[in-house]
Each structure stands twice: as C-alpha cells, then as structure tokens.
PDB file of C-alpha atoms in Angstrom:
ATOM      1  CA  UNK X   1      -3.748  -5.856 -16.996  1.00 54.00           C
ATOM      2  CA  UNK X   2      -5.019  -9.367 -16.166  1.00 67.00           C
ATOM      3  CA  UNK X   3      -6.673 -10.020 -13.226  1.00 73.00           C
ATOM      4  CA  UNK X   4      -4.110 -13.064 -12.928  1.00 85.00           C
ATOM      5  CA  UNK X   5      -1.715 -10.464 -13.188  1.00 85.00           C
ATOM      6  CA  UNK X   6      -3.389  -8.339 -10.770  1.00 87.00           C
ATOM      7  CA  UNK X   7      -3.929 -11.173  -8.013  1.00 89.00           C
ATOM      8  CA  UNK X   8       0.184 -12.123  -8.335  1.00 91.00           C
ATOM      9  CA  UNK X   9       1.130  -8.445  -7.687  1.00 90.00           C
ATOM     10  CA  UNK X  10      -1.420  -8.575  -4.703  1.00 88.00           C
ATOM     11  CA  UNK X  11       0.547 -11.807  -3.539  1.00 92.00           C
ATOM     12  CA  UNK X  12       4.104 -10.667  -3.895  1.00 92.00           C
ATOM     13  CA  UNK X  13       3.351  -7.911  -2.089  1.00 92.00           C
ATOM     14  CA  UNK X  14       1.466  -9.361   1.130  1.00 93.00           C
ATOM     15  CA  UNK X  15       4.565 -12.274   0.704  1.00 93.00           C
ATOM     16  CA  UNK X  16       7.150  -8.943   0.866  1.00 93.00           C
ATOM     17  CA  UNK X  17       5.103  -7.058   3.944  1.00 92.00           C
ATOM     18  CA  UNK X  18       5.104 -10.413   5.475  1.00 92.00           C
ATOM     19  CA  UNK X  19       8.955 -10.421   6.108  1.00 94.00           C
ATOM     20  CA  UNK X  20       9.775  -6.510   5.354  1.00 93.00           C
ATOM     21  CA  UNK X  21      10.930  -5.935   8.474  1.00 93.00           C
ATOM     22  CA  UNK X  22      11.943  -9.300   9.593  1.00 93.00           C
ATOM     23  CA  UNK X  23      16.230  -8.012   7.923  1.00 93.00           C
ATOM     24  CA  UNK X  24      15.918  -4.864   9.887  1.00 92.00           C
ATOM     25  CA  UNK X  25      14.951  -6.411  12.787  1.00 93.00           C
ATOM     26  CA  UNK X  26      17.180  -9.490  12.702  1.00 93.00           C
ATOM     27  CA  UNK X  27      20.391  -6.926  12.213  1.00 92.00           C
ATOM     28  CA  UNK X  28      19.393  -4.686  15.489  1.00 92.00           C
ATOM     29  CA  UNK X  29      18.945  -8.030  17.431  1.00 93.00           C
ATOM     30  CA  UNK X  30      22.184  -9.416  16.081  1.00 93.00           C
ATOM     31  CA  UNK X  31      24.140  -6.065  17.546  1.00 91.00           C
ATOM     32  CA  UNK X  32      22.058  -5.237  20.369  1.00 91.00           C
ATOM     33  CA  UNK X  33      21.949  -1.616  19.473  1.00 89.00           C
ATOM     34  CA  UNK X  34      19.939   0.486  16.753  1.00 87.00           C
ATOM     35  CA  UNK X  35      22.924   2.914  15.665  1.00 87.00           C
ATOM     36  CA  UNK X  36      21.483   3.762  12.015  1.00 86.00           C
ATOM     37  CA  UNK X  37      18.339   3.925  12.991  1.00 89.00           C
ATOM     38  CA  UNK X  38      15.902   7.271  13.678  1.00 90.00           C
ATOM     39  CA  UNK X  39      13.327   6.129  16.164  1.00 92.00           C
ATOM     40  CA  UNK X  40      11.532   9.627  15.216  1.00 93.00           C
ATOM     41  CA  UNK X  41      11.750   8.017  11.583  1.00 93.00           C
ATOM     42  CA  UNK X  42       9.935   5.103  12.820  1.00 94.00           C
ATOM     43  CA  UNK X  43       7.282   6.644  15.016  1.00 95.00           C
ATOM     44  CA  UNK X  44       6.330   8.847  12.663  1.00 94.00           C
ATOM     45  CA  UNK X  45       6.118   5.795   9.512  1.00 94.00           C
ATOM     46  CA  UNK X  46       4.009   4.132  12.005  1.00 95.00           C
ATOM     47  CA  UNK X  47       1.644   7.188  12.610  1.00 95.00           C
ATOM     48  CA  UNK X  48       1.512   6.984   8.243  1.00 94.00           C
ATOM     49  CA  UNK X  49       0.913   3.439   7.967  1.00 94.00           C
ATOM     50  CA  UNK X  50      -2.065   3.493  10.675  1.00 96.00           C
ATOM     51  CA  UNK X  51      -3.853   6.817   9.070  1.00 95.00           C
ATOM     52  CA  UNK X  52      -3.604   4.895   6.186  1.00 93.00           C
ATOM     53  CA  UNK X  53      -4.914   1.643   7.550  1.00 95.00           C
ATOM     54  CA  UNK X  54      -7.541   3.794   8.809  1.00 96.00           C
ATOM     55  CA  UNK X  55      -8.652   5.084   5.575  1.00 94.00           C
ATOM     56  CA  UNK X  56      -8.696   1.841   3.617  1.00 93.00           C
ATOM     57  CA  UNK X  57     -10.717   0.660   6.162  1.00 95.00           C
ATOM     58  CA  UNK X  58     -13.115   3.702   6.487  1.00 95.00           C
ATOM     59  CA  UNK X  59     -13.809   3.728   3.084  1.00 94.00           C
ATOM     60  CA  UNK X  60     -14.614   0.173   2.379  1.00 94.00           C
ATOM     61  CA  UNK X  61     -11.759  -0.284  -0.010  1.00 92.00           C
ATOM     62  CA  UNK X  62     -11.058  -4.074  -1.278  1.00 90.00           C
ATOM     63  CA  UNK X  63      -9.275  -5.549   1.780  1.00 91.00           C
ATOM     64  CA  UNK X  64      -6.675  -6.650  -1.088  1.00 88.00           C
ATOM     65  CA  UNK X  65      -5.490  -3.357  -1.456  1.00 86.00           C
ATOM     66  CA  UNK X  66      -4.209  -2.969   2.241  1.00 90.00           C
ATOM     67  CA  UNK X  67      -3.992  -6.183   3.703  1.00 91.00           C
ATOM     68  CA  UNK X  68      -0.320  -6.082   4.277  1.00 92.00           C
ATOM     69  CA  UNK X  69      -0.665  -2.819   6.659  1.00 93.00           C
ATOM     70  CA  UNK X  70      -1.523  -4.285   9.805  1.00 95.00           C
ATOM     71  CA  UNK X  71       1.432  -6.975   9.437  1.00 94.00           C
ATOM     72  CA  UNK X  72       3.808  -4.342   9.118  1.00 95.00           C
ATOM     73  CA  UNK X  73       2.268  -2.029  11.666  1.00 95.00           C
ATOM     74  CA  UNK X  74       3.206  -5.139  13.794  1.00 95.00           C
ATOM     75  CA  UNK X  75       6.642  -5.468  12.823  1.00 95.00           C
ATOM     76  CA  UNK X  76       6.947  -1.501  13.017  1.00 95.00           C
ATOM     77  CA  UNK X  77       5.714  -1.567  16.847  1.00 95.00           C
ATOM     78  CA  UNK X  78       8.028  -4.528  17.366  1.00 94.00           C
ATOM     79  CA  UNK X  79      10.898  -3.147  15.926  1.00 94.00           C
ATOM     80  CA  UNK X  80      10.241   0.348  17.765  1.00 95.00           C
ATOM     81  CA  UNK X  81      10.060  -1.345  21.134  1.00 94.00           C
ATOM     82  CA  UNK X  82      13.382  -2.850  19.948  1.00 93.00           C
ATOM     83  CA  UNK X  83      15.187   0.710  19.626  1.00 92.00           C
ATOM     84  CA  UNK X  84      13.290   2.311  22.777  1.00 93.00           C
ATOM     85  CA  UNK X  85      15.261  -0.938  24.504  1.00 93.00           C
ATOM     86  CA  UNK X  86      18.481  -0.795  23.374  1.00 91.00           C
ATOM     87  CA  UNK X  87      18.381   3.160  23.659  1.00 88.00           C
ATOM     88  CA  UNK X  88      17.001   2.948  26.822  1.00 89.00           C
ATOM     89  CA  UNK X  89      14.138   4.473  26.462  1.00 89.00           C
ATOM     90  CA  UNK X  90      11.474   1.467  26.575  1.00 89.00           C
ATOM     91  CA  UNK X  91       9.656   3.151  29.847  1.00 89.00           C
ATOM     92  CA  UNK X  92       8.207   5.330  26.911  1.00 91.00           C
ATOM     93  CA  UNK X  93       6.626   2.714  24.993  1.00 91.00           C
ATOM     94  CA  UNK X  94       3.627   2.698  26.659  1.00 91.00           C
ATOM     95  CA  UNK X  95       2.653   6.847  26.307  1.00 93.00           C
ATOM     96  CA  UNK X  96       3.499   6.344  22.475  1.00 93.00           C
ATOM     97  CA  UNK X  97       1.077   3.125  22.718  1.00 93.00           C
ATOM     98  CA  UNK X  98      -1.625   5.488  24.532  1.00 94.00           C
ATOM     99  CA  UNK X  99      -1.244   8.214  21.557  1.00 94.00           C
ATOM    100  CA  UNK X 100      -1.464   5.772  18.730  1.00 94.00           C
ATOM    101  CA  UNK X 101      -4.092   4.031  20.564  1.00 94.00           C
ATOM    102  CA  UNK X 102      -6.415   7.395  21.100  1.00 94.00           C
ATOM    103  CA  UNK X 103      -6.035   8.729  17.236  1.00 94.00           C
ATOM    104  CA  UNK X 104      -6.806   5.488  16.049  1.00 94.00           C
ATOM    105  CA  UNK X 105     -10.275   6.466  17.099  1.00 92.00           C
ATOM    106  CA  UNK X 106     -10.050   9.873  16.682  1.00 94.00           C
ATOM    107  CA  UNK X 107      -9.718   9.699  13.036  1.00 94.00           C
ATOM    108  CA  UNK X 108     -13.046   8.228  12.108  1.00 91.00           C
ATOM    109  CA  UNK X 109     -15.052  10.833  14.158  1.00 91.00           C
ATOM    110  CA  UNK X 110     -15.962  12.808  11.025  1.00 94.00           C
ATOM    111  CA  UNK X 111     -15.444  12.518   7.319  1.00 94.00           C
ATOM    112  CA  UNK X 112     -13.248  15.590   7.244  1.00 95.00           C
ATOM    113  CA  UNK X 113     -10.884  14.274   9.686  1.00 95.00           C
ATOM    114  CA  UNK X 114      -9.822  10.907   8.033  1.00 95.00           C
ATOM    115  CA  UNK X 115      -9.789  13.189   4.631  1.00 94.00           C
ATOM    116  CA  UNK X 116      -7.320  15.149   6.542  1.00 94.00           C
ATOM    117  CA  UNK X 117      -5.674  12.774   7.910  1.00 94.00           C
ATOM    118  CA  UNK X 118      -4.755  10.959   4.533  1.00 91.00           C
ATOM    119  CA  UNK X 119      -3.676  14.142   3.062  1.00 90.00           C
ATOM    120  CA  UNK X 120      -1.466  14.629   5.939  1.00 93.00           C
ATOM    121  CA  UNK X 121      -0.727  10.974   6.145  1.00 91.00           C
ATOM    122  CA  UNK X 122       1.447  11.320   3.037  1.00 92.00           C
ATOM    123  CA  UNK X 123       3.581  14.750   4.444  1.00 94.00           C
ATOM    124  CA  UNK X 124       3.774  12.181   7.563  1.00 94.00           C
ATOM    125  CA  UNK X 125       5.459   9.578   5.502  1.00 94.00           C
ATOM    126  CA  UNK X 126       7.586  11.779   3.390  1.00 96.00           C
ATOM    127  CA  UNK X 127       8.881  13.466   6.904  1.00 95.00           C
ATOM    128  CA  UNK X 128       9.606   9.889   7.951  1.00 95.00           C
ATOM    129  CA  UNK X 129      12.072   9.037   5.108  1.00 95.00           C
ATOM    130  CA  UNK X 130      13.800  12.059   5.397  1.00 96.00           C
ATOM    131  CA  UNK X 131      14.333  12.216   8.839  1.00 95.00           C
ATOM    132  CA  UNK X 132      15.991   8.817   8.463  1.00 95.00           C
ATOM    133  CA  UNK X 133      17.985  10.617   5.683  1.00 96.00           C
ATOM    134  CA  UNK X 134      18.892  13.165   7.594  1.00 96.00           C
ATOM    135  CA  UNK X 135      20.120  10.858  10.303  1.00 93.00           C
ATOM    136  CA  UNK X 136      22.361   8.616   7.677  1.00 94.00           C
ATOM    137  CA  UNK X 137      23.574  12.312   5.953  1.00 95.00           C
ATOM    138  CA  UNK X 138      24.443  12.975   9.787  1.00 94.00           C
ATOM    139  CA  UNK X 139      26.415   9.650  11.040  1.00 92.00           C
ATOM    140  CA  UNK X 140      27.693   8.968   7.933  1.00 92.00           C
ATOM    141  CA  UNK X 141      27.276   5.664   8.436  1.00 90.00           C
ATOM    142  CA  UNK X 142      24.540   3.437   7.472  1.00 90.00           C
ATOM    143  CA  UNK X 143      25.059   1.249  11.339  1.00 88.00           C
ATOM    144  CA  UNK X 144      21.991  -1.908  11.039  1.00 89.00           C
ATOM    145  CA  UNK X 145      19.959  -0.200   8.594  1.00 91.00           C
ATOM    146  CA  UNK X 146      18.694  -2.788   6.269  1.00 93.00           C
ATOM    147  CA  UNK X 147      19.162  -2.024   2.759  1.00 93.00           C
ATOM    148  CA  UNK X 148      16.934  -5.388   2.287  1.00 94.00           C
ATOM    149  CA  UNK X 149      14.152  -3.515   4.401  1.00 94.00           C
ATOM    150  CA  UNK X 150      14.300  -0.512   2.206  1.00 95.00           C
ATOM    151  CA  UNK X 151      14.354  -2.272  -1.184  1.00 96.00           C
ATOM    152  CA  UNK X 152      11.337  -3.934  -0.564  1.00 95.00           C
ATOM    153  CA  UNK X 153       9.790  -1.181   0.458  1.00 95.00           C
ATOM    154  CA  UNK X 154      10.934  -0.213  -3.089  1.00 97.00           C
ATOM    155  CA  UNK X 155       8.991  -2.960  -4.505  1.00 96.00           C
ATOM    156  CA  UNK X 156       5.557  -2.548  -2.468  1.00 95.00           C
ATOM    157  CA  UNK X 157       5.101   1.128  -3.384  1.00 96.00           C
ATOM    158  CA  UNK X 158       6.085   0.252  -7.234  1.00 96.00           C
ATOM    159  CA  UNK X 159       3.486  -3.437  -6.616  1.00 95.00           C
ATOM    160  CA  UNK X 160       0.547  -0.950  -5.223  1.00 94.00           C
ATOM    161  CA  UNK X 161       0.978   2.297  -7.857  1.00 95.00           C
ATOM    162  CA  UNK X 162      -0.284  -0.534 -10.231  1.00 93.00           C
ATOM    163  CA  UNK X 163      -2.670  -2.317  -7.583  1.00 92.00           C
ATOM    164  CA  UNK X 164      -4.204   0.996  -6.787  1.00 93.00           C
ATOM    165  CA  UNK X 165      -4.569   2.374 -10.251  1.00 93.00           C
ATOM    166  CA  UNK X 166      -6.228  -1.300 -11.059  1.00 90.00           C
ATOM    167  CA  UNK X 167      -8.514  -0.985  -8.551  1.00 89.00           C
ATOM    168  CA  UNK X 168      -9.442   1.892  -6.590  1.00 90.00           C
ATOM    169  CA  UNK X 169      -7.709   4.370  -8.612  1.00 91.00           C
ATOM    170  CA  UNK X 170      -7.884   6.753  -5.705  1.00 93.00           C
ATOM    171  CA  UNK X 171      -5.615  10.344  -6.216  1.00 94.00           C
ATOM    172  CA  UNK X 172      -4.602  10.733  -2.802  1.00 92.00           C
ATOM    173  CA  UNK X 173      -3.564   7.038  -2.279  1.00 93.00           C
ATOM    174  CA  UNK X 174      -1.711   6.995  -5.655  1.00 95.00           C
ATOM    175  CA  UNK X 175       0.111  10.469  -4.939  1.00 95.00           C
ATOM    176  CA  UNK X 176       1.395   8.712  -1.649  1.00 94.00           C
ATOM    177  CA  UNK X 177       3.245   5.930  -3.211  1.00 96.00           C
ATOM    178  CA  UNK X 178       4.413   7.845  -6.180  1.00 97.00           C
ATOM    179  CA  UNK X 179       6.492   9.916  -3.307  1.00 97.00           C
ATOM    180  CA  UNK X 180       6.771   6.564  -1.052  1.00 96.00           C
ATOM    181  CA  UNK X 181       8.356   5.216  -3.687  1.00 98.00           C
ATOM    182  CA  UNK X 182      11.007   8.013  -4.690  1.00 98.00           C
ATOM    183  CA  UNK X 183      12.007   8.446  -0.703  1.00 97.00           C
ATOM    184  CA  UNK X 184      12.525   4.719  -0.568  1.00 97.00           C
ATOM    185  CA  UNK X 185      15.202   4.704  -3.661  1.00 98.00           C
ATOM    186  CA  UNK X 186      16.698   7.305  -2.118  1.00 98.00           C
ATOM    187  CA  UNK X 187      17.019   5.671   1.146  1.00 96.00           C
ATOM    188  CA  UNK X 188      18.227   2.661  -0.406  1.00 96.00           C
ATOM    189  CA  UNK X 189      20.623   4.303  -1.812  1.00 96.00           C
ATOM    190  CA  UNK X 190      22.333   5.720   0.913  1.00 96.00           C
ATOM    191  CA  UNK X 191      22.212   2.857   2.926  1.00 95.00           C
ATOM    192  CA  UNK X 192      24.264   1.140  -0.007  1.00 95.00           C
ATOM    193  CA  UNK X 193      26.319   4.316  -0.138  1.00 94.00           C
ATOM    194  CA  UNK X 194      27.441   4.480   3.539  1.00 92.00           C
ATOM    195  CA  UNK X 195      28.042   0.381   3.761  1.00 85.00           C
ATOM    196  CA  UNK X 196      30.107   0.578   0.780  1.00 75.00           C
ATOM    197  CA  UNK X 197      31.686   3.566   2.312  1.00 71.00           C
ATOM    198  CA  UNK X 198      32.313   1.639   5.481  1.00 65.00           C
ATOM    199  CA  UNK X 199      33.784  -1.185   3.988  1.00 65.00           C
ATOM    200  CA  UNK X 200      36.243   0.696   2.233  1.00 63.00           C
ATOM    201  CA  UNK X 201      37.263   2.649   4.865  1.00 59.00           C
TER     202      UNK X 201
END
C-alpha cells in the first residue's frame, strides 16, 4: 500500500476518534439519563484504551499509530462522568480517577508489566463489549446507545488492522483489533436490532 494511502487511513481515523463519542454523548445529554448504557462497559474500555496508550507510548511506536487514544480517553472520561451523574453515582468519580491515575504509572515499572498489561489489555476490551452485550441481551432495548458510536468504532479497528500491519506489524496489537473489531459488529448490530425492535413495537 501507498504511503498516500497509508497517511489517508491515518487521517480518517484521527477525523473518526475526533467525534466517536461526540453521538453517544449528545443522545445521553439529550435524555438526561444513560438507560442503554453499562458504566462497567465503559470503565473497563477506558482501563483498555489507557494500557494501550501506555504501550504505544512505552515502546516508542510512531505517534501516528495511536494518536487518536488520548482524544477518546477524553471523551470516554467525559462520557463516564455523564452516566455516574445521571445514575447518581458521580461522588465516585473521583476514586475511579485515583485508580486510573495510580496504574497509569504502575504499568511502566518493569518491562513485564506493560507486556502483561497489553496481553490483558485485549481480555479487558473484549470483557468491555460484552458486558455492554450482555446489558442490551438483558433490557432488550438498545435506550441512547449510539449505533453511530459503535460503527465507527467499526471503522477504526478495520482503519488500524491495516495501519498496524503497515507499520509496526506488532502480534499483540493486531490480535486486539482483529477481536475489537468482531465485538464492535456485533454490538452494532444489536443496537440496530433493539431500535428496530423498539420502533416496531
């Protein structure tokens, strides 16, 4: 592939991360509640997407290749604080912010650990998507989950199983969006299933 090529999958997906949130966020702000939503789901994406930033970053990989993390680990802790409000649970905000806060460090304390931690990153991740399964198999009812969110999510997983094989060509990262990107169709999916569903009803 062209390193045109390469650069405009780069940009699409930084211009995607830049707003991937933005739909899910807009529709729990719009309702004032988060029914749809799995705040475990979320904390534990955001505990994924940080080990991750972490190991880009620890290993010296093209800043390219991750740039778009710490935009969405914005939009994640936004949209978290969001649900812990509306659930009324936002007094908690600040222990998770502590934990998140202390790891971040942790991680880099020895090779072994951030190794670890990106193997585990992954099982993190996967849990993540199927805990917010679990909760739409549940409800039955897909509430202000944004299918938008999710298909985009579609498309940066798809965007970096090229960009990583292109540049780093690392197993562990690849291996993670290979499964990212599976969970997030299926997700999708039911999102569209249960709206459709609703609007029949």
């Amino acid at each position: 592939m062209a390193p045109g090529v390469l650069d405009l999958v780069h940009l699409t997906t930084w211009a995607a991360c830049a707003v991937i949130k933005l739909p899910q966020l807009v529709a729990v702000l719009r309702a004032g509640s988060a029914w749809g939503l799995s705040l475990s789901s979320l904390l534990l994406e955001l505990a994924g997407y940080l080990v991750f930033l972490r190991y880009q970053i620890y290993y010296g990989y093209p800043l390219e290749t991750f740039l778009e993390y710490p935009i969405i680990v914005a939009q994640d802790v936004i949209l978290i604080y969001c649900i812990m409000h509306f659930s009324g649970k936002a007094r908690r905000a600040l222990f998770y912010a502590l934990i998140y806060w202390g790891s971040w460090y942790m991680l880099t304390l020895q090779k072994w650990i951030i190794d670890l931690a990106m193997n585990m990153c992954t099982l993190v991740s996967a849990a993540s998507k199927l805990v917010q399964l679990q909760h739409l198999w549940q409800t039955k009812d897909s509430g202000q989950a944004s299918a938008l969110t999710w298909g985009m999510s579609v498309y940066t997983c798809a965007a970096r199983i090229i960009t990583t094989v292109m540049t780093t060509n690392d197993l562990a990262v690849l291996i993670r969006f290979i499964i990212m990107l599976i969970l997030n169709i299926w997700v999708t999916a039911t999102v569209l299933q249960y709206r459709k569903t609703k609007k029949t009803d």
